[in-house]
CSV table of C-alpha atoms in Angstrom, one decimal:
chain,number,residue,atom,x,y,z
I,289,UNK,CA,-5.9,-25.0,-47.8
I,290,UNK,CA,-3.6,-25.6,-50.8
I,291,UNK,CA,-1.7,-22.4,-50.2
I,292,UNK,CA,-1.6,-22.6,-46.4
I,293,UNK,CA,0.3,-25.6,-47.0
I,294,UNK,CA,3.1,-23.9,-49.5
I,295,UNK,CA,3.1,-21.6,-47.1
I,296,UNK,CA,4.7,-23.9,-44.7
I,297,UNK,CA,6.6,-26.1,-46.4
I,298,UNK,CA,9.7,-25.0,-45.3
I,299,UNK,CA,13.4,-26.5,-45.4
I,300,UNK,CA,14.3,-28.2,-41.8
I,301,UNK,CA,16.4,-25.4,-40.5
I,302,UNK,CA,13.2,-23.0,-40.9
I,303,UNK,CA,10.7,-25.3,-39.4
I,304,UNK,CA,11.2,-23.8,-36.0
I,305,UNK,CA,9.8,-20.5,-37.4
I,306,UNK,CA,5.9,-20.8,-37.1
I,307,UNK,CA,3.8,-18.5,-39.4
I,308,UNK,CA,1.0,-17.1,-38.5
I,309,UNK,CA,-2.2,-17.6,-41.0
I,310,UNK,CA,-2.1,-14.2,-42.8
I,311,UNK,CA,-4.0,-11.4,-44.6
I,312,UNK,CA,-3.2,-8.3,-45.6
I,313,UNK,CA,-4.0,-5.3,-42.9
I,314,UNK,CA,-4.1,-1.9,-44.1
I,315,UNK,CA,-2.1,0.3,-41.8
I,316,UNK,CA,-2.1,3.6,-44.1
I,317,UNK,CA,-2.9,5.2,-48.0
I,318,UNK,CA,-0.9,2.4,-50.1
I,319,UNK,CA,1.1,1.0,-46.7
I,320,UNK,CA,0.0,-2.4,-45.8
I,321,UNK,CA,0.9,-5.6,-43.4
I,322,UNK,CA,1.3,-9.4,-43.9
I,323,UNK,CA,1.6,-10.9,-40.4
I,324,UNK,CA,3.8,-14.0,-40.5
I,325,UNK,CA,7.1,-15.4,-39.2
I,326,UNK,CA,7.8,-11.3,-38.9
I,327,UNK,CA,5.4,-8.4,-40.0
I,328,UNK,CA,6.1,-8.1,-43.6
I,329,UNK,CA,5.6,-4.3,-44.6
I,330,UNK,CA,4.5,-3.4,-48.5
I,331,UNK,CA,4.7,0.3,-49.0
I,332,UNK,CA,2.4,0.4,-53.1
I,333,UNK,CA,3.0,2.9,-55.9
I,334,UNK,CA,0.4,1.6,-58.6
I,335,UNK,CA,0.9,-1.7,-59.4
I,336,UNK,CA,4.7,-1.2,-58.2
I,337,UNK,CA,5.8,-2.4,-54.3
I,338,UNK,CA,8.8,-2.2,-52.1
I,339,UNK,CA,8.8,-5.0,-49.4
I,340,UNK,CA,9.8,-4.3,-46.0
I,341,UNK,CA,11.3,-8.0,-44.8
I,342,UNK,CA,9.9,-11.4,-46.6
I,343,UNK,CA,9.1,-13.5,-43.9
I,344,UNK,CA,8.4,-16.9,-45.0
I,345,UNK,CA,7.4,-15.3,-48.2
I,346,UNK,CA,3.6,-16.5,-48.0
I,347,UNK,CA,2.9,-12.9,-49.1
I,348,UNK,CA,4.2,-13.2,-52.7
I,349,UNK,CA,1.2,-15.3,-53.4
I,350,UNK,CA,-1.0,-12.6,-52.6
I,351,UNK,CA,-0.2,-9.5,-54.1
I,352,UNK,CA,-3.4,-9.9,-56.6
I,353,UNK,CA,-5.8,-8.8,-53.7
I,354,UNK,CA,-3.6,-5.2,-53.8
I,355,UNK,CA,-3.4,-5.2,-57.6
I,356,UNK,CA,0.3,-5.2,-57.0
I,357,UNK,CA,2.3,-6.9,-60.2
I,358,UNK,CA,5.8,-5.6,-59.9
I,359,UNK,CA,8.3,-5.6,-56.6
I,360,UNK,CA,11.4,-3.0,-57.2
I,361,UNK,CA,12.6,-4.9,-54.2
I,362,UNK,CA,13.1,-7.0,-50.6
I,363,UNK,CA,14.7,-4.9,-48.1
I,364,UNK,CA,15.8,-6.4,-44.9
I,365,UNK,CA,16.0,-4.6,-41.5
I,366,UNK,CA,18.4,-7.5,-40.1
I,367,UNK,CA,19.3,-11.1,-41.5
I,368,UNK,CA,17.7,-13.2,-38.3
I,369,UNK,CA,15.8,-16.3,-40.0
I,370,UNK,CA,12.4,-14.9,-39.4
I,371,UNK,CA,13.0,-12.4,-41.2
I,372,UNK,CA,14.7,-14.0,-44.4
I,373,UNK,CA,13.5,-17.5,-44.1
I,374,UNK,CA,11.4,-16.9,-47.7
I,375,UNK,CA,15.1,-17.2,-49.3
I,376,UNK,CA,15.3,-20.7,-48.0
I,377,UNK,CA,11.9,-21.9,-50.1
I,378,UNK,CA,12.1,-25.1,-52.2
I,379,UNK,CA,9.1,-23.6,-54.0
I,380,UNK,CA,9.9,-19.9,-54.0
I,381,UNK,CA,7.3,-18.1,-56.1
I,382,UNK,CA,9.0,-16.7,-59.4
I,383,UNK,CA,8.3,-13.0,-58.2
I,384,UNK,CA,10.3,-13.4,-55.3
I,385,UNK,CA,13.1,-15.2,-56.8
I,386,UNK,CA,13.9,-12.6,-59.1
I,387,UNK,CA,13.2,-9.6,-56.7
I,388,UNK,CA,16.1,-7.5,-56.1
I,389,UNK,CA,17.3,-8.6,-52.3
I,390,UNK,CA,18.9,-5.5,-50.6
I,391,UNK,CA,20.4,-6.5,-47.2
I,392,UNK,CA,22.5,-4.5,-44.3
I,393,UNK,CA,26.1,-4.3,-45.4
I,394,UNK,CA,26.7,-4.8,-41.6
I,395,UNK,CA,25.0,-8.0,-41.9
I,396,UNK,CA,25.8,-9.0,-45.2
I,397,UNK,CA,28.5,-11.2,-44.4
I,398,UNK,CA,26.5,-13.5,-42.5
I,399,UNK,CA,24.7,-14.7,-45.2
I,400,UNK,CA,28.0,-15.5,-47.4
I,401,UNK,CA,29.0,-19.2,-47.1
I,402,UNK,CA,32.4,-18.5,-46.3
I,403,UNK,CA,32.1,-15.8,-43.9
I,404,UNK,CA,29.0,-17.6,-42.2
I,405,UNK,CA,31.6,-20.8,-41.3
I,406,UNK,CA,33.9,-18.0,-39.9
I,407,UNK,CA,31.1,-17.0,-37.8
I,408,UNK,CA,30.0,-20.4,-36.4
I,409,UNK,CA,33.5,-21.1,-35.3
I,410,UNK,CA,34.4,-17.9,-33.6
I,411,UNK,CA,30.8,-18.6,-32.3
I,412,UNK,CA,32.2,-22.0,-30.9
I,413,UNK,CA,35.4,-20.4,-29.6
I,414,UNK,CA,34.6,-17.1,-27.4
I,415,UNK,CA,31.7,-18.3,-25.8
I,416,UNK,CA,29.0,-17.9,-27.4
I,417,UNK,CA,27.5,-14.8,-28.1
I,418,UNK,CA,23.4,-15.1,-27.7
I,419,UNK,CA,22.5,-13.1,-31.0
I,420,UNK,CA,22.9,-16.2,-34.1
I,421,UNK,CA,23.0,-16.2,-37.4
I,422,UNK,CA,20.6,-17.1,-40.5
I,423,UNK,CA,21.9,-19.8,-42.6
I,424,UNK,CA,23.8,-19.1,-45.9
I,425,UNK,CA,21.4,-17.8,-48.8
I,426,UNK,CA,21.2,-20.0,-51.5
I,427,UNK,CA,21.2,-16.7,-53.4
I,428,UNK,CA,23.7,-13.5,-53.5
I,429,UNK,CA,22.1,-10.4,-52.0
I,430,UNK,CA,21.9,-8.2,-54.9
I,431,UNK,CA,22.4,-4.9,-53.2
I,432,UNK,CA,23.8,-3.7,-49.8
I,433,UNK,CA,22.8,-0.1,-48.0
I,434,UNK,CA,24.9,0.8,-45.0
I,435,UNK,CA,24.0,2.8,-41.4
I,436,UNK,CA,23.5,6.5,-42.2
I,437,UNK,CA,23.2,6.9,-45.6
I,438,UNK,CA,20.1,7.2,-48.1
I,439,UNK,CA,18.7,4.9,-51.3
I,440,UNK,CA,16.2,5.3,-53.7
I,441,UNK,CA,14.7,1.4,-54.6
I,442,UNK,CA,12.5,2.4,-57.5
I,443,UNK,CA,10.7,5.6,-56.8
I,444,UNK,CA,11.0,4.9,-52.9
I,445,UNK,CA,13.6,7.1,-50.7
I,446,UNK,CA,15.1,4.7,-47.8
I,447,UNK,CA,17.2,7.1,-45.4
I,448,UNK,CA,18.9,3.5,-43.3
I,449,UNK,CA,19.2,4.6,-39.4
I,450,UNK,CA,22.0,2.1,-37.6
I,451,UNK,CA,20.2,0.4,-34.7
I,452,UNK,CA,22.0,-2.8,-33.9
I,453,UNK,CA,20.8,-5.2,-31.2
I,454,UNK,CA,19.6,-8.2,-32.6
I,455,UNK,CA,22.4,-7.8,-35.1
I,456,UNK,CA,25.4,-6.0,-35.3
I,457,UNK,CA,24.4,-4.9,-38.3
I,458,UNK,CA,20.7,-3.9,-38.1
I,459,UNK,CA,19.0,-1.1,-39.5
I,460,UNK,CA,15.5,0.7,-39.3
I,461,UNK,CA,14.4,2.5,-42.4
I,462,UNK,CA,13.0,6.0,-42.9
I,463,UNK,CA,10.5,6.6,-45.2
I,464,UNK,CA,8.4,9.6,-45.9
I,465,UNK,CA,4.9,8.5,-47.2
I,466,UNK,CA,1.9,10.7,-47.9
I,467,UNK,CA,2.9,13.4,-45.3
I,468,UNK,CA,3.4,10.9,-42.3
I,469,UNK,CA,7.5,9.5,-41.3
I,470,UNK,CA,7.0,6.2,-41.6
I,471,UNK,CA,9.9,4.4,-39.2
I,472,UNK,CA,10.7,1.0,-40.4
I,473,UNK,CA,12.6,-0.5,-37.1
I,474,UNK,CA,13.2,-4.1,-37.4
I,475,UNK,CA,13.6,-5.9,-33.8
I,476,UNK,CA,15.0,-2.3,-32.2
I,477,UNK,CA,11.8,-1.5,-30.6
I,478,UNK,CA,8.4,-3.5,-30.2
I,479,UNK,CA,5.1,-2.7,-28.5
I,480,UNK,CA,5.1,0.0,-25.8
I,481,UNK,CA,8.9,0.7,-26.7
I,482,UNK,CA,10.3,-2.5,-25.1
I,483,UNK,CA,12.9,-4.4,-26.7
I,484,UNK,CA,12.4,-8.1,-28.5
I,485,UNK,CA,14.4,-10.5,-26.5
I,486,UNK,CA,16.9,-8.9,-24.5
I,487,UNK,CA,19.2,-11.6,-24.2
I,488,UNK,CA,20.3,-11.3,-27.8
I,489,UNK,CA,21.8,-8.7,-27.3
I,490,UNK,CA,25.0,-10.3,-24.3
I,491,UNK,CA,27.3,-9.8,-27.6
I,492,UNK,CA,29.8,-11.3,-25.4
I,493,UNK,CA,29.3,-12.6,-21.5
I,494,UNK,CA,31.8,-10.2,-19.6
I,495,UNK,CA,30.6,-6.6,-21.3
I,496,UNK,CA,27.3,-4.6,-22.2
I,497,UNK,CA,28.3,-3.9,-25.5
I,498,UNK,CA,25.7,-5.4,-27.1
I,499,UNK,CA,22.9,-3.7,-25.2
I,500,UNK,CA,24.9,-0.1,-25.1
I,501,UNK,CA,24.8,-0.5,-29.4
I,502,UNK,CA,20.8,-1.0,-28.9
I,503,UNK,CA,20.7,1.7,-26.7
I,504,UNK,CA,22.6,4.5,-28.9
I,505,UNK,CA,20.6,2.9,-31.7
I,506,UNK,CA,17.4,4.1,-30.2
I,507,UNK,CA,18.8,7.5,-29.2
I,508,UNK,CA,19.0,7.8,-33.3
I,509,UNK,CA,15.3,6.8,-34.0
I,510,UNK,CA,14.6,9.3,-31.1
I,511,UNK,CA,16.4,12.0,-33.0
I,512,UNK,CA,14.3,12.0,-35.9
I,513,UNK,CA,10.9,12.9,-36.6
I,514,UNK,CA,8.6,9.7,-36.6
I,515,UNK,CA,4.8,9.6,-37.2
I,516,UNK,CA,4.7,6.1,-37.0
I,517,UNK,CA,7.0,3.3,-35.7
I,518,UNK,CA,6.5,-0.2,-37.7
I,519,UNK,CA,8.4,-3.1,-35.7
I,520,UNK,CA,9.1,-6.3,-37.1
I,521,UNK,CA,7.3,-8.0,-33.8
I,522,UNK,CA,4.2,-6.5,-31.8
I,523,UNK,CA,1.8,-4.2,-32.7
């Protein structure tokens, strides 16, 4: 119960995401899932991890039960709250803290004081697109990867696909993993290939540019070989 409760204890502007009570699920050889304020991915070499989004960060307590000891990093897929809200914790574990944070360079602004004000009043100004922005990290991200490229986070290969939506900056990552394409897709696709919340993506309120960029970016998923599509929301 005394964890559950750390789990939760979130500053005010997080308290509107709700985690779920989680476990870790065993999708694959060395790939499993935290279900929380997102699905939190770990992909396990050893006692080494790569994290695929940190939801509220309720995970980090847990890696004993894997026999994990070291994380060569967070990546995020996009910089909604529900998927970075563990960066917000009063009482972030000390394994998290110090993880490398890699973000979307797309994205990246939004989580810099500065360029986060910008945002807000250009948000107040030209009505309002629906997709929102994360408060400012209390941290700097350590490393950025951009739309079409590759990166190697310890021994793991990331090859970043651009699929914004939810963002304009969003990615899905690519990872090959025991023999199977493992497709890391953020809120681009969920259950039965629907989208998470259409109405983020009205960018603006007079075009569709918004939902065209979520279209092309799942016209780049579909070019690729994928064994197994791993959505931040949905089975």
């Amino acid at each position: 119960m005394k964890e559950r409760e750390q789990a939760t204890d979130l500053p005010d502007h997080c308290q509107e995401i709700a985690p779920c009570e989680g476990n870790w699920s065993q999708l694959a050889d060395d790939l499993f899932l935290w279900r929380d304020s997102c699905s939190v991915y770990l992909l396990r070499r050893g006692d080494r991890a790569l994290v695929i989004d940190a939801g509220t960060g309720a995970w980090s307590m847990h890696l004993d039960e894997l026999g994990v000891r070291h994380i060569d990093g967070v990546v995020l897929t996009h910089t909604d709250r529900d998927q970075c809200c563990a960066m917000y914790r009063d009482d972030v574990p000390t394994i998290l803290s110090s993880t490398r944070l890699v973000v979307p360079s797309g994205d990246a602004p939004l989580l810099q004081p500065e360029h986060h004000a910008e945002f807000w009043r250009q948000y107040q100004l030209r009505g309002c697109p629906s997709h929102y922005a994360a408060p400012a990290l209390p941290r700097t991200p350590d490393d950025t990867i951009s739309g079409d490229s590759e990166r190697l986070i310890g021994p793991t290969r990331l090859c970043a696909i651009t699929t914004p939506g939810h963002t304009q900056g969003a990615l899905s990552y690519i990872v090959e993993w025991h023999s199977q394409q493992l497709a890391f897709c953020g809120d681009a696709v969920t259950s039965d290939g629907t989208v998470v919340q259409p109405f983020q993506l009205e960018w603006d309120h007079w075009t569709p540019e918004g939902a065209l960029a979520a279209w092309y970016g799942l016209e780049r998923l579909a070019s690729n070989r994928i064994d197994r599509l791993l959505p931040a929301h949905g089975e």
